[in-house]
Amino acid sequence: MKVDVVIDLCQGHARCQDRCPEVFGTDEIEGKCVILQPDVPAGLEQKARLAVRNCPEGALIILD
Amino acid sequence: MSSAHYAPGPADHVPPELVRDFDIFSLPAGVEDPIAHWAALVDGDTPPIFYTPRNGGHWVLLDYEHIREAYRDHARFSTYQTPVPPIEPYPVMQPQGVDPPEHKRFRSLLAPLFTPAAIARMENGIRRRARELIAPFAGRGRCDFVREFSAVLPTGMFLHLMGMPEERLAEFHALSDVFMRSNDEAVRAANIADIYAVIDDHLAWRATHPGDTDLASVLLGARDEHGQPFPHQDLLNCGFLLFVAGLDTVTSTMTCIWRFLATDETARHHLRASLANRERLSAATEELLRINAVANLYRRVQQDLAFHGVRMRRNDRVVLPNSIANRNARVFANPTTIDLEREVNTHMTFGVGPHRCIGAHLAKAEIMVSLQEWLARIPDFRLEPGVRIEAYTGPVMGMRNLPLRWSNS
Ligand code: HEM
Ligand code: SF4
């Protein structure tokens, strides 16, 4: 499973980071999403999927 | 530019079937829960886009997707000159009252101070303040939650953010107390002038005593693309916006949350069991934020348009009630159930789009730390029986008092 962020849509809610800090972080300038692990490690798929669904901007995508 | 350039015109484009009588500033006698009062709008036959002639006349959007669209489409729904009822010219609150792309100037200045990482560094300060507030009343077995806790904590954090000396806390708290409680026009006008004066005074002090990370120093040190400092009035308005946006909102959100907890043993239990688990506490807090969305935002229609089949005119005002968006059954499973383990929770309590609340992470940290500190000292508490709760509504809704009681063994 791969995840990515459409950075122009991201408004820095950090809901992704709250839900799955292993995969999603935020930068220190704008507070926007930084994907820490684009290849979601085995065992974290469910958490990462929930993080994606909790983004209020619909800025996160699951690639496969 | 004529002085009435942004005043809404007559409502002769509004079909009668879309008109309802709803006053966003008043609650019927006896109503103690302002959010429930708004939520009742969706129970009846109210159209999802309706117009009320009150307060100069304005639209209200009730559908989650419509509200989301209005937040994100600044080309059609502007934040510039939006007050309800219309007041003109209205001070331009940087960055909230400016549309993209200009919005970015002040937003970018503030943003580094409000990232999750920056707020994480403030957590110890929040915790210390919360403990200091709880200590004097924990053993007393009762308190007024607003006066003794929820109105004081965010004022302290504002002081910290602005880099104001701690000695000004009492003075500043007195000012914010009047700001939050008074509904007398003359008192309010004088109070706003006093707040501006304190911010002005503080900026002058910081100009000769610059710090590294406080907001006043960041604003004073900022330069535009020509290397010039920003107009002083913009700095003042930005300071004032942080005061308006960051105090009352946190106070009333916390007050709504503690009121709910006072009446719900199961929720208190769930939270007590989650205090040390960040992900669980965070998810529970998001649900408390979903249900207790206290802000109703304003927009101004930029040009004549049709919005989901409804004709709107340039300068029409539009009100976006987040609490209603957050109860939409198409978006939230069992929307009226408070589910502290809700899996998908795309609430709009902090708005969405470019103006998304810059203080959201601070607000959330204040609430989470307060839950931890409070429930550790006062695990169970209830409403003081027989005391009237004084509720208010408007762009921010909440309660002016919340008497709580617990056994002080
Ligand atoms: C639970 C508490 C809070 C709630 C419910 C809340 C709600 C909101 C909402 C809905 C917006 C969007 C405004 C719009 O779209 O027009 C907003 C913007 C804003 N909030 Fe908050 N807020 C809270 C706490 C705070 C705090 C603690 C601060 C700062 C100390 C803050 C500062 C701001 C600022 C500066 C903006 C304007 C951002 C911009 O225009 O880019 N807020 N807030
Ligand atoms: S939740 Fe969405 S908008 Fe927020 S930081 Fe993550 S990707 Fe960005």
Short mmCIF file of C-alpha atoms and ligand atoms in Angstrom, two decimals:
data_model
loop_
_atom_site.label_atom_id
_atom_site.label_comp_id
_atom_site.label_asym_id
_atom_site.label_seq_id
_atom_site.Cartn_x
_atom_site.Cartn_y
_atom_site.Cartn_z
CA MET A 1 0.00 0.00 0.00
CA LYS A 2 1.31 3.44 -0.99
CA VAL A 3 0.02 6.83 0.18
CA ASP A 4 0.53 10.33 -1.14
CA VAL A 5 -0.67 13.88 -0.38
CA VAL A 6 -1.99 16.45 -2.85
CA ILE A 7 -0.13 19.27 -1.13
CA ASP A 8 -2.20 22.09 -2.69
CA LEU A 9 -5.30 20.65 -1.06
CA CYS A 10 -3.63 20.10 2.33
CA GLN A 11 -4.47 22.82 4.86
CA GLY A 12 -2.54 21.42 7.78
CA HIS A 13 -5.30 19.95 9.94
CA ALA A 14 -2.80 17.25 11.04
CA ARG A 15 -5.61 14.76 11.42
CA CYS A 16 -3.48 12.30 9.43
CA GLN A 17 -0.60 12.69 11.88
CA ASP A 18 -2.92 12.29 14.88
CA ARG A 19 -4.35 9.07 13.47
CA CYS A 20 -1.18 7.47 12.14
CA PRO A 21 2.00 9.26 13.22
CA GLU A 22 4.11 6.39 11.87
CA VAL A 23 3.22 7.30 8.28
CA PHE A 24 2.18 10.98 8.37
CA GLY A 25 3.96 13.99 9.83
CA THR A 26 3.73 17.78 9.40
CA ASP A 27 6.38 20.35 8.52
CA GLU A 28 7.53 23.13 10.86
CA ILE A 29 6.87 26.05 8.50
CA GLU A 30 3.31 25.71 7.29
CA GLY A 31 2.23 22.68 9.29
CA LYS A 32 1.36 20.81 6.13
CA CYS A 33 1.47 17.06 5.66
CA VAL A 34 4.77 15.27 5.14
CA ILE A 35 4.58 11.62 4.17
CA LEU A 36 7.14 9.87 6.37
CA GLN A 37 6.72 6.43 4.83
CA PRO A 38 5.19 6.45 1.34
CA ASP A 39 5.27 2.65 1.39
CA VAL A 40 3.02 1.89 4.32
CA PRO A 41 4.73 -0.78 6.47
CA ALA A 42 2.96 -4.10 6.88
CA GLY A 43 0.55 -4.01 9.79
CA LEU A 44 -0.14 -0.27 9.54
CA GLU A 45 -2.43 -0.42 6.50
CA GLN A 46 -5.63 -0.19 8.52
CA LYS A 47 -4.39 2.78 10.55
CA ALA A 48 -3.10 4.59 7.47
CA ARG A 49 -6.38 3.98 5.65
CA LEU A 50 -8.30 5.52 8.55
CA ALA A 51 -5.95 8.50 8.57
CA VAL A 52 -6.66 9.05 4.87
CA ARG A 53 -10.40 8.92 5.48
CA ASN A 54 -10.13 11.46 8.32
CA CYS A 55 -8.56 14.20 6.23
CA PRO A 56 -11.21 16.96 6.09
CA GLU A 57 -9.76 18.32 2.84
CA GLY A 58 -9.65 15.02 0.97
CA ALA A 59 -5.95 15.73 0.37
CA LEU A 60 -4.64 12.19 0.91
CA ILE A 61 -4.69 9.41 -1.65
CA ILE A 62 -4.06 5.69 -1.53
CA LEU A 63 -2.12 4.62 -4.61
CA ASP A 64 -2.54 0.86 -4.41
CA MET B 1 -15.12 53.63 -3.16
CA SER B 2 -18.57 54.53 -1.85
CA SER B 3 -19.12 53.96 1.83
CA ALA B 4 -21.83 51.36 1.16
CA HIS B 5 -19.79 49.39 -1.34
CA TYR B 6 -20.23 46.11 0.51
CA ALA B 7 -23.69 46.55 2.00
CA PRO B 8 -26.16 43.87 0.95
CA GLY B 9 -28.93 45.08 -1.36
CA PRO B 10 -32.68 44.52 -0.93
CA ALA B 11 -33.83 40.91 -0.74
CA ASP B 12 -36.20 41.06 -3.72
CA HIS B 13 -34.38 38.11 -5.32
CA VAL B 14 -35.28 35.82 -2.43
CA PRO B 15 -38.34 33.60 -3.04
CA PRO B 16 -40.73 33.58 -0.05
CA GLU B 17 -40.46 29.81 0.37
CA LEU B 18 -36.78 30.22 1.29
CA VAL B 19 -37.45 32.77 4.03
CA ARG B 20 -37.39 31.80 7.71
CA ASP B 21 -37.33 33.98 10.81
CA PHE B 22 -34.07 33.11 12.58
CA ASP B 23 -32.08 35.52 14.72
CA ILE B 24 -28.48 34.32 15.06
CA PHE B 25 -27.99 36.61 18.06
CA SER B 26 -30.88 35.60 20.27
CA LEU B 27 -32.04 32.54 22.12
CA PRO B 28 -35.65 32.02 23.15
CA ALA B 29 -36.21 32.49 26.89
CA GLY B 30 -35.19 29.45 28.90
CA VAL B 31 -32.86 27.94 26.27
CA GLU B 32 -29.67 26.85 28.03
CA ASP B 33 -28.11 24.93 25.14
CA PRO B 34 -27.33 27.18 22.17
CA ILE B 35 -26.05 24.35 19.97
CA ALA B 36 -29.27 22.37 20.38
CA HIS B 37 -31.16 25.52 19.42
CA TRP B 38 -29.27 25.72 16.11
CA ALA B 39 -29.43 21.96 15.55
CA ALA B 40 -33.24 22.15 15.72
CA LEU B 41 -33.15 24.02 12.40
CA VAL B 42 -32.59 20.75 10.56
CA ASP B 43 -35.42 18.91 12.29
CA GLY B 44 -38.20 20.98 10.81
CA ASP B 45 -39.11 21.97 7.26
CA THR B 46 -36.27 24.50 6.99
CA PRO B 47 -34.77 24.56 3.46
CA PRO B 48 -31.05 23.65 3.46
CA ILE B 49 -30.31 27.11 2.04
CA PHE B 50 -32.57 29.65 3.70
CA TYR B 51 -32.76 33.40 4.14
CA THR B 52 -33.57 35.28 7.31
CA PRO B 53 -34.49 38.99 7.28
CA ARG B 54 -32.94 39.47 10.74
CA ASN B 55 -29.70 41.38 11.33
CA GLY B 56 -29.68 43.08 7.95
CA GLY B 57 -30.79 39.92 6.13
CA HIS B 58 -28.55 36.95 5.31
CA TRP B 59 -28.46 33.37 4.07
CA VAL B 60 -27.79 30.37 6.27
CA LEU B 61 -26.40 27.13 4.79
CA LEU B 62 -27.30 23.90 6.56
CA ASP B 63 -25.81 21.18 4.36
CA TYR B 64 -22.29 19.87 5.10
CA GLU B 65 -21.27 19.85 1.42
CA HIS B 66 -22.62 23.35 0.81
CA ILE B 67 -20.82 24.72 3.85
CA ARG B 68 -17.61 22.99 2.80
CA GLU B 69 -17.93 24.40 -0.70
CA ALA B 70 -18.47 27.95 0.59
CA TYR B 71 -15.40 27.68 2.86
CA ARG B 72 -13.21 26.52 0.01
CA ASP B 73 -14.45 28.83 -2.75
CA HIS B 74 -13.15 32.27 -1.84
CA ALA B 75 -13.71 33.47 -5.42
CA ARG B 76 -17.45 33.27 -4.78
CA PHE B 77 -17.58 33.55 -0.98
CA SER B 78 -15.21 36.18 0.36
CA THR B 79 -14.09 36.84 3.95
CA TYR B 80 -13.52 40.53 3.16
CA GLN B 81 -16.09 42.92 4.74
CA THR B 82 -18.48 40.29 6.07
CA PRO B 83 -19.98 41.45 9.38
CA VAL B 84 -23.56 40.55 10.22
CA PRO B 85 -25.35 42.91 10.66
CA PRO B 86 -23.41 44.90 8.06
CA ILE B 87 -20.98 47.49 9.50
CA GLU B 88 -18.85 49.39 7.05
CA PRO B 89 -15.97 49.87 6.75
CA TYR B 90 -15.11 46.96 9.00
CA PRO B 91 -11.53 46.59 10.30
CA VAL B 92 -9.68 44.06 8.16
CA MET B 93 -8.68 41.25 10.48
CA GLN B 94 -5.39 39.86 9.21
CA PRO B 95 -5.39 37.17 7.91
CA GLN B 96 -9.04 36.15 8.34
CA GLY B 97 -10.56 39.13 6.52
CA VAL B 98 -8.40 38.84 3.41
CA ASP B 99 -8.92 36.46 0.49
CA PRO B 100 -6.17 34.42 -1.16
CA PRO B 101 -3.66 35.10 -2.58
CA GLU B 102 -3.07 38.20 -0.33
CA HIS B 103 -4.28 36.13 2.63
CA LYS B 104 -1.02 34.22 2.54
CA ARG B 105 1.14 37.15 3.72
CA PHE B 106 -0.05 37.19 7.29
CA ARG B 107 -1.00 33.53 7.31
CA SER B 108 2.61 32.63 6.48
CA LEU B 109 3.93 34.93 9.18
CA LEU B 110 1.80 33.25 11.82
CA ALA B 111 1.95 29.67 10.56
CA PRO B 112 5.34 28.60 12.03
CA LEU B 113 4.12 29.58 15.52
CA PHE B 114 1.10 27.30 15.24
CA THR B 115 2.42 24.08 13.67
CA PRO B 116 1.86 20.86 15.62
CA ALA B 117 5.58 20.88 16.48
CA ALA B 118 5.43 24.46 17.81
CA ILE B 119 2.34 23.68 19.87
CA ALA B 120 3.95 20.51 21.26
CA ARG B 121 6.65 22.78 22.71
CA MET B 122 3.94 24.78 24.50
CA GLU B 123 2.36 21.77 26.17
CA ASN B 124 4.34 22.06 29.42
CA GLY B 125 3.24 25.67 29.73
CA ILE B 126 -0.40 24.72 29.21
CA ARG B 127 -0.05 21.97 31.81
CA ARG B 128 1.51 24.26 34.39
CA ARG B 129 -1.24 26.83 33.92
CA ALA B 130 -3.99 24.20 34.08
CA ARG B 131 -2.57 22.78 37.33
CA GLU B 132 -2.26 26.22 38.89
CA LEU B 133 -5.88 26.96 38.07
CA ILE B 134 -7.26 23.67 39.39
CA ALA B 135 -5.26 23.59 42.65
CA PRO B 136 -7.15 26.32 44.54
CA PHE B 137 -10.62 24.85 43.94
CA ALA B 138 -10.05 21.07 43.67
CA GLY B 139 -10.49 20.64 47.44
CA ARG B 140 -13.41 23.05 47.61
CA GLY B 141 -15.77 20.68 45.82
CA ARG B 142 -17.27 23.32 43.57
CA CYS B 143 -16.33 26.02 41.10
CA ASP B 144 -17.65 28.17 38.35
CA PHE B 145 -15.93 26.48 35.46
CA VAL B 146 -16.01 29.53 33.18
CA ARG B 147 -14.79 32.12 35.64
CA GLU B 148 -12.19 29.96 37.33
CA PHE B 149 -10.93 27.81 34.48
CA SER B 150 -12.09 27.96 30.88
CA ALA B 151 -11.91 31.75 30.57
CA VAL B 152 -8.51 31.99 32.27
CA LEU B 153 -6.47 29.27 30.57
CA PRO B 154 -6.73 30.62 26.99
CA THR B 155 -6.02 34.15 28.23
CA GLY B 156 -2.76 32.89 29.73
CA MET B 157 -1.87 31.17 26.46
CA PHE B 158 -2.62 34.35 24.52
CA LEU B 159 -0.27 36.25 26.79
CA HIS B 160 2.40 33.65 26.20
CA LEU B 161 1.90 33.69 22.41
CA MET B 162 2.12 37.47 22.25
CA GLY B 163 5.20 37.47 24.47
CA MET B 164 3.47 39.63 27.07
CA PRO B 165 4.95 39.80 30.55
CA GLU B 166 3.18 37.50 33.00
CA GLU B 167 2.40 40.50 35.25
CA ARG B 168 -0.19 41.59 32.72
CA LEU B 169 -2.29 38.44 33.20
CA ALA B 170 -4.74 39.93 35.70
CA GLU B 171 -5.19 43.11 33.69
CA PHE B 172 -5.66 41.14 30.50
CA HIS B 173 -8.00 38.68 32.07
CA ALA B 174 -10.18 41.54 33.29
CA LEU B 175 -10.38 42.83 29.72
CA SER B 176 -11.23 39.45 28.23
CA ASP B 177 -13.80 38.87 30.97
CA VAL B 178 -15.71 41.98 29.89
CA PHE B 179 -15.24 41.04 26.24
CA MET B 180 -16.82 37.62 26.78
CA ARG B 181 -19.57 38.53 29.17
CA SER B 182 -20.86 41.97 28.29
CA ASN B 183 -23.65 42.49 25.82
CA ASP B 184 -23.92 46.21 26.45
CA GLU B 185 -22.90 48.03 23.25
CA ALA B 186 -21.21 50.99 24.94
CA VAL B 187 -19.31 48.79 27.39
CA ARG B 188 -18.20 46.56 24.53
CA ALA B 189 -17.00 49.45 22.36
CA ALA B 190 -14.93 50.86 25.25
CA ASN B 191 -13.60 47.38 26.00
CA ILE B 192 -12.48 46.81 22.39
CA ALA B 193 -10.69 50.18 22.45
CA ASP B 194 -8.96 49.11 25.70
CA ILE B 195 -7.84 45.82 24.17
CA TYR B 196 -6.42 47.61 21.12
CA ALA B 197 -4.61 50.00 23.48
CA VAL B 198 -3.00 47.12 25.41
CA ILE B 199 -1.89 45.43 22.17
CA ASP B 200 -0.53 48.74 20.88
CA ASP B 201 1.33 49.32 24.12
CA HIS B 202 2.76 45.81 23.98
CA LEU B 203 3.92 46.22 20.36
CA ALA B 204 5.67 49.45 21.38
CA TRP B 205 7.42 47.65 24.24
CA ARG B 206 8.44 44.72 22.02
CA ALA B 207 9.82 47.15 19.43
CA THR B 208 12.54 48.01 21.93
CA HIS B 209 12.69 44.58 23.63
CA PRO B 210 12.50 42.13 20.74
CA GLY B 211 12.12 38.41 21.44
CA ASP B 212 12.74 35.48 19.07
CA THR B 213 9.57 33.50 18.93
CA ASP B 214 6.72 35.60 20.30
CA LEU B 215 4.08 36.83 17.91
CA ALA B 216 4.55 40.52 18.60
CA SER B 217 8.25 40.29 17.72
CA VAL B 218 7.52 38.19 14.62
CA LEU B 219 4.95 40.72 13.40
CA LEU B 220 7.24 43.69 14.11
CA GLY B 221 10.17 42.03 12.39
CA ALA B 222 8.23 41.05 9.25
CA ARG B 223 8.96 42.84 5.97
CA ASP B 224 6.89 43.01 2.79
CA GLU B 225 8.27 42.39 -0.71
CA HIS B 226 9.73 45.94 -0.77
CA GLY B 227 11.57 45.41 2.49
CA GLN B 228 9.11 47.60 4.39
CA PRO B 229 7.42 46.77 7.69
CA PHE B 230 3.70 46.07 7.50
CA PRO B 231 1.29 48.91 8.29
CA HIS B 232 0.93 49.32 12.04
CA GLN B 233 -2.85 49.06 11.77
CA ASP B 234 -2.48 45.58 10.19
CA LEU B 235 -0.31 44.46 13.10
CA LEU B 236 -2.86 45.76 15.59
CA ASN B 237 -5.73 44.07 13.77
CA CYS B 238 -3.81 40.82 13.63
CA GLY B 239 -3.19 40.96 17.38
CA PHE B 240 -6.84 41.75 17.96
CA LEU B 241 -7.96 38.89 15.69
CA LEU B 242 -5.90 36.44 17.75
CA PHE B 243 -7.60 37.77 20.84
CA VAL B 244 -11.08 37.42 19.29
CA ALA B 245 -10.41 34.07 17.64
CA GLY B 246 -8.37 32.38 20.33
CA LEU B 247 -10.05 33.19 23.64
CA ASP B 248 -13.82 33.10 23.47
CA THR B 249 -13.78 30.07 21.15
CA VAL B 250 -11.62 27.93 23.43
CA THR B 251 -13.51 29.08 26.52
CA SER B 252 -16.89 28.21 25.15
CA THR B 253 -15.77 24.93 23.54
CA MET B 254 -14.33 23.78 26.86
CA THR B 255 -17.40 24.94 28.71
CA CYS B 256 -19.68 22.94 26.38
CA ILE B 257 -17.44 19.88 26.77
CA TRP B 258 -17.31 20.05 30.58
CA ARG B 259 -21.04 20.52 30.73
CA PHE B 260 -21.51 17.35 28.73
CA LEU B 261 -18.99 15.46 30.88
CA ALA B 262 -20.76 16.62 34.04
CA THR B 263 -23.86 14.76 32.88
CA ASP B 264 -22.26 11.66 31.34
CA GLU B 265 -20.63 9.11 33.61
CA THR B 266 -19.72 6.77 30.72
CA ALA B 267 -17.88 9.50 28.83
CA ARG B 268 -15.92 10.49 31.95
CA HIS B 269 -14.98 6.87 32.44
CA HIS B 270 -13.87 6.49 28.81
CA LEU B 271 -11.75 9.61 29.02
CA ARG B 272 -10.16 8.67 32.35
CA ALA B 273 -9.14 5.38 30.78
CA SER B 274 -7.67 7.21 27.77
CA LEU B 275 -5.65 9.95 29.47
CA ALA B 276 -2.28 8.30 28.92
CA ASN B 277 -3.02 7.04 25.41
CA ARG B 278 -2.46 9.90 23.01
CA GLU B 279 -4.23 8.39 20.02
CA ARG B 280 -7.32 7.44 22.02
CA LEU B 281 -7.47 10.79 23.80
CA SER B 282 -7.02 12.59 20.49
CA ALA B 283 -9.85 10.68 18.80
CA ALA B 284 -12.13 11.29 21.80
CA THR B 285 -11.27 15.00 21.76
CA GLU B 286 -12.08 15.23 18.05
CA GLU B 287 -15.52 13.80 18.80
CA LEU B 288 -16.04 16.31 21.62
CA LEU B 289 -14.99 19.02 19.16
CA ARG B 290 -17.40 17.70 16.52
CA ILE B 291 -20.39 17.88 18.84
CA ASN B 292 -19.36 21.17 20.42
CA ALA B 293 -18.66 23.29 17.33
CA VAL B 294 -19.25 26.77 18.67
CA ALA B 295 -18.35 28.95 15.68
CA ASN B 296 -20.72 30.26 13.00
CA LEU B 297 -18.70 31.92 10.25
CA TYR B 298 -19.58 34.72 7.84
CA ARG B 299 -18.98 35.07 4.11
CA ARG B 300 -19.89 37.76 1.56
CA VAL B 301 -21.05 36.80 -1.94
CA GLN B 302 -18.54 38.22 -4.46
CA GLN B 303 -20.76 38.39 -7.54
CA ASP B 304 -24.33 37.52 -8.50
CA LEU B 305 -24.51 33.74 -8.71
CA ALA B 306 -26.65 30.64 -8.46
CA PHE B 307 -25.68 28.36 -5.59
CA HIS B 308 -27.31 24.93 -5.84
CA GLY B 309 -30.24 26.50 -7.65
CA VAL B 310 -30.57 29.48 -5.27
CA ARG B 311 -29.98 32.98 -6.64
CA MET B 312 -27.65 35.05 -4.50
CA ARG B 313 -26.61 38.64 -5.12
CA ARG B 314 -23.26 40.31 -4.75
CA ASN B 315 -22.75 41.39 -1.11
CA ASP B 316 -25.37 39.01 0.27
CA ARG B 317 -24.14 37.67 3.59
CA VAL B 318 -23.90 33.93 4.18
CA VAL B 319 -23.65 32.26 7.61
CA LEU B 320 -21.93 28.88 7.94
CA PRO B 321 -22.95 26.98 11.11
CA ASN B 322 -20.31 24.32 11.75
CA SER B 323 -22.41 22.60 14.41
CA ILE B 324 -25.02 21.75 11.79
CA ALA B 325 -22.49 20.55 9.23
CA ASN B 326 -21.15 18.25 11.94
CA ARG B 327 -24.52 16.55 12.42
CA ASN B 328 -25.03 15.59 8.80
CA ALA B 329 -26.21 11.98 8.53
CA ARG B 330 -24.65 11.49 5.09
CA VAL B 331 -21.20 12.26 6.48
CA PHE B 332 -21.36 10.96 10.06
CA ALA B 333 -22.68 7.55 11.09
CA ASN B 334 -25.27 8.06 13.88
CA PRO B 335 -24.56 11.79 13.90
CA THR B 336 -26.29 12.62 17.18
CA THR B 337 -24.56 9.83 19.10
CA ILE B 338 -21.43 10.96 20.90
CA ASP B 339 -19.05 8.17 20.01
CA LEU B 340 -15.66 8.81 21.59
CA GLU B 341 -14.16 6.09 19.38
CA ARG B 342 -15.65 7.38 16.13
CA GLU B 343 -13.51 6.08 13.29
CA VAL B 344 -14.17 8.65 10.58
CA ASN B 345 -14.71 12.18 11.81
CA THR B 346 -14.19 14.88 9.18
CA HIS B 347 -15.80 17.56 11.33
CA MET B 348 -15.67 21.22 10.34
CA THR B 349 -15.32 22.72 13.81
CA PHE B 350 -12.18 24.55 12.69
CA GLY B 351 -13.44 25.28 9.18
CA VAL B 352 -11.77 23.97 6.02
CA GLY B 353 -9.93 25.58 3.13
CA PRO B 354 -7.39 28.41 3.24
CA HIS B 355 -8.69 30.02 6.47
CA ARG B 356 -8.73 26.72 8.38
CA CYS B 357 -8.28 27.70 12.02
CA ILE B 358 -4.61 28.39 12.50
CA GLY B 359 -5.05 27.91 16.25
CA ALA B 360 -6.67 24.47 15.93
CA HIS B 361 -3.66 22.58 17.30
CA LEU B 362 -3.33 25.01 20.20
CA ALA B 363 -7.04 24.76 20.98
CA LYS B 364 -6.89 20.98 20.86
CA ALA B 365 -3.78 20.89 23.07
CA GLU B 366 -5.47 23.17 25.62
CA ILE B 367 -8.47 20.84 25.73
CA MET B 368 -6.48 17.60 25.88
CA VAL B 369 -4.11 18.82 28.59
CA SER B 370 -7.04 20.21 30.57
CA LEU B 371 -8.84 16.88 30.37
CA GLN B 372 -5.71 15.14 31.65
CA GLU B 373 -5.13 17.54 34.51
CA TRP B 374 -8.76 17.94 35.49
CA LEU B 375 -9.78 14.30 35.44
CA ALA B 376 -6.66 13.33 37.40
CA ARG B 377 -7.69 15.71 40.21
CA ILE B 378 -11.48 15.74 39.80
CA PRO B 379 -12.47 12.40 38.26
CA ASP B 380 -16.21 12.88 38.83
CA PHE B 381 -18.29 16.01 38.87
CA ARG B 382 -21.82 17.17 38.18
CA LEU B 383 -23.81 20.31 37.48
CA GLU B 384 -24.71 22.40 40.49
CA PRO B 385 -28.46 21.86 40.76
CA GLY B 386 -30.83 24.78 40.56
CA VAL B 387 -28.41 27.32 39.05
CA ARG B 388 -29.47 28.89 35.77
CA ILE B 389 -26.95 28.60 32.97
CA GLU B 390 -26.73 31.77 30.95
CA ALA B 391 -26.31 30.84 27.27
CA TYR B 392 -25.56 33.10 24.32
CA THR B 393 -25.36 32.75 20.56
CA GLY B 394 -23.87 34.64 17.60
CA PRO B 395 -20.65 34.11 15.63
CA VAL B 396 -19.50 32.21 18.71
CA MET B 397 -21.99 30.51 21.00
CA GLY B 398 -21.56 29.26 24.52
CA MET B 399 -22.34 29.75 28.18
CA ARG B 400 -21.34 32.58 30.48
CA ASN B 401 -21.30 30.39 33.59
CA LEU B 402 -21.08 26.71 34.43
CA PRO B 403 -21.42 25.88 38.12
CA LEU B 404 -19.90 22.47 38.88
CA ARG B 405 -19.85 20.36 42.02
CA TRP B 406 -17.99 17.25 43.20
CA SER B 407 -17.28 15.44 46.44
CA ASN B 408 -14.04 16.77 47.87
CA SER B 409 -12.89 13.74 49.80
C1 HEM C 1 -11.98 25.47 19.88
C2 HEM C 1 -11.51 26.67 19.60
C3 HEM C 1 -11.55 27.29 18.23
C4 HEM C 1 -12.51 27.20 17.26
C5 HEM C 1 -13.82 26.43 17.30
C6 HEM C 1 -12.03 27.98 16.14
C7 HEM C 1 -12.70 28.10 14.94
C8 HEM C 1 -12.19 28.73 13.82
C9 HEM C 1 -12.78 28.69 12.51
C10 HEM C 1 -14.05 27.95 12.14
C11 HEM C 1 -11.99 29.42 11.68
C12 HEM C 1 -12.21 29.65 10.19
C13 HEM C 1 -12.58 31.08 9.92
C14 HEM C 1 -13.10 31.29 8.52
O1 HEM C 1 -13.10 30.38 7.70
O2 HEM C 1 -13.54 32.42 8.24
C15 HEM C 1 -10.90 29.95 12.47
C16 HEM C 1 -9.89 30.76 12.00
C17 HEM C 1 -8.91 31.29 12.79
N1 HEM C 1 -8.63 30.97 14.10
FE1 HEM C 1 -9.66 29.69 15.24
N2 HEM C 1 -10.84 28.55 16.47
C18 HEM C 1 -10.49 28.15 17.73
C19 HEM C 1 -9.34 28.47 18.41
C20 HEM C 1 -8.36 29.34 17.97
C21 HEM C 1 -7.17 29.69 18.69
C22 HEM C 1 -6.75 29.11 20.03
C23 HEM C 1 -6.50 30.63 17.94
C24 HEM C 1 -5.22 31.35 18.19
C25 HEM C 1 -4.65 31.56 19.31
C26 HEM C 1 -7.28 30.83 16.73
C27 HEM C 1 -6.94 31.69 15.73
C28 HEM C 1 -7.55 31.73 14.49
C29 HEM C 1 -7.10 32.58 13.40
C30 HEM C 1 -5.93 33.54 13.42
C31 HEM C 1 -7.95 32.30 12.32
C32 HEM C 1 -7.90 32.93 10.93
C33 HEM C 1 -7.07 32.06 10.03
C34 HEM C 1 -7.02 32.54 8.60
O3 HEM C 1 -7.85 33.36 8.19
O4 HEM C 1 -6.14 32.07 7.86
N3 HEM C 1 -8.39 30.03 16.79
N4 HEM C 1 -11.03 29.49 13.78
S1 SF4 C 2 -5.29 15.72 7.53
FE1 SF4 C 2 -5.30 16.33 5.39
S2 SF4 C 2 -5.23 18.53 5.40
FE2 SF4 C 2 -4.60 17.80 7.39
S3 SF4 C 2 -2.38 17.70 7.34
FE3 SF4 C 2 -3.18 15.72 6.85
S4 SF4 C 2 -3.32 15.77 4.64
FE4 SF4 C 2 -3.13 17.84 5.28
#
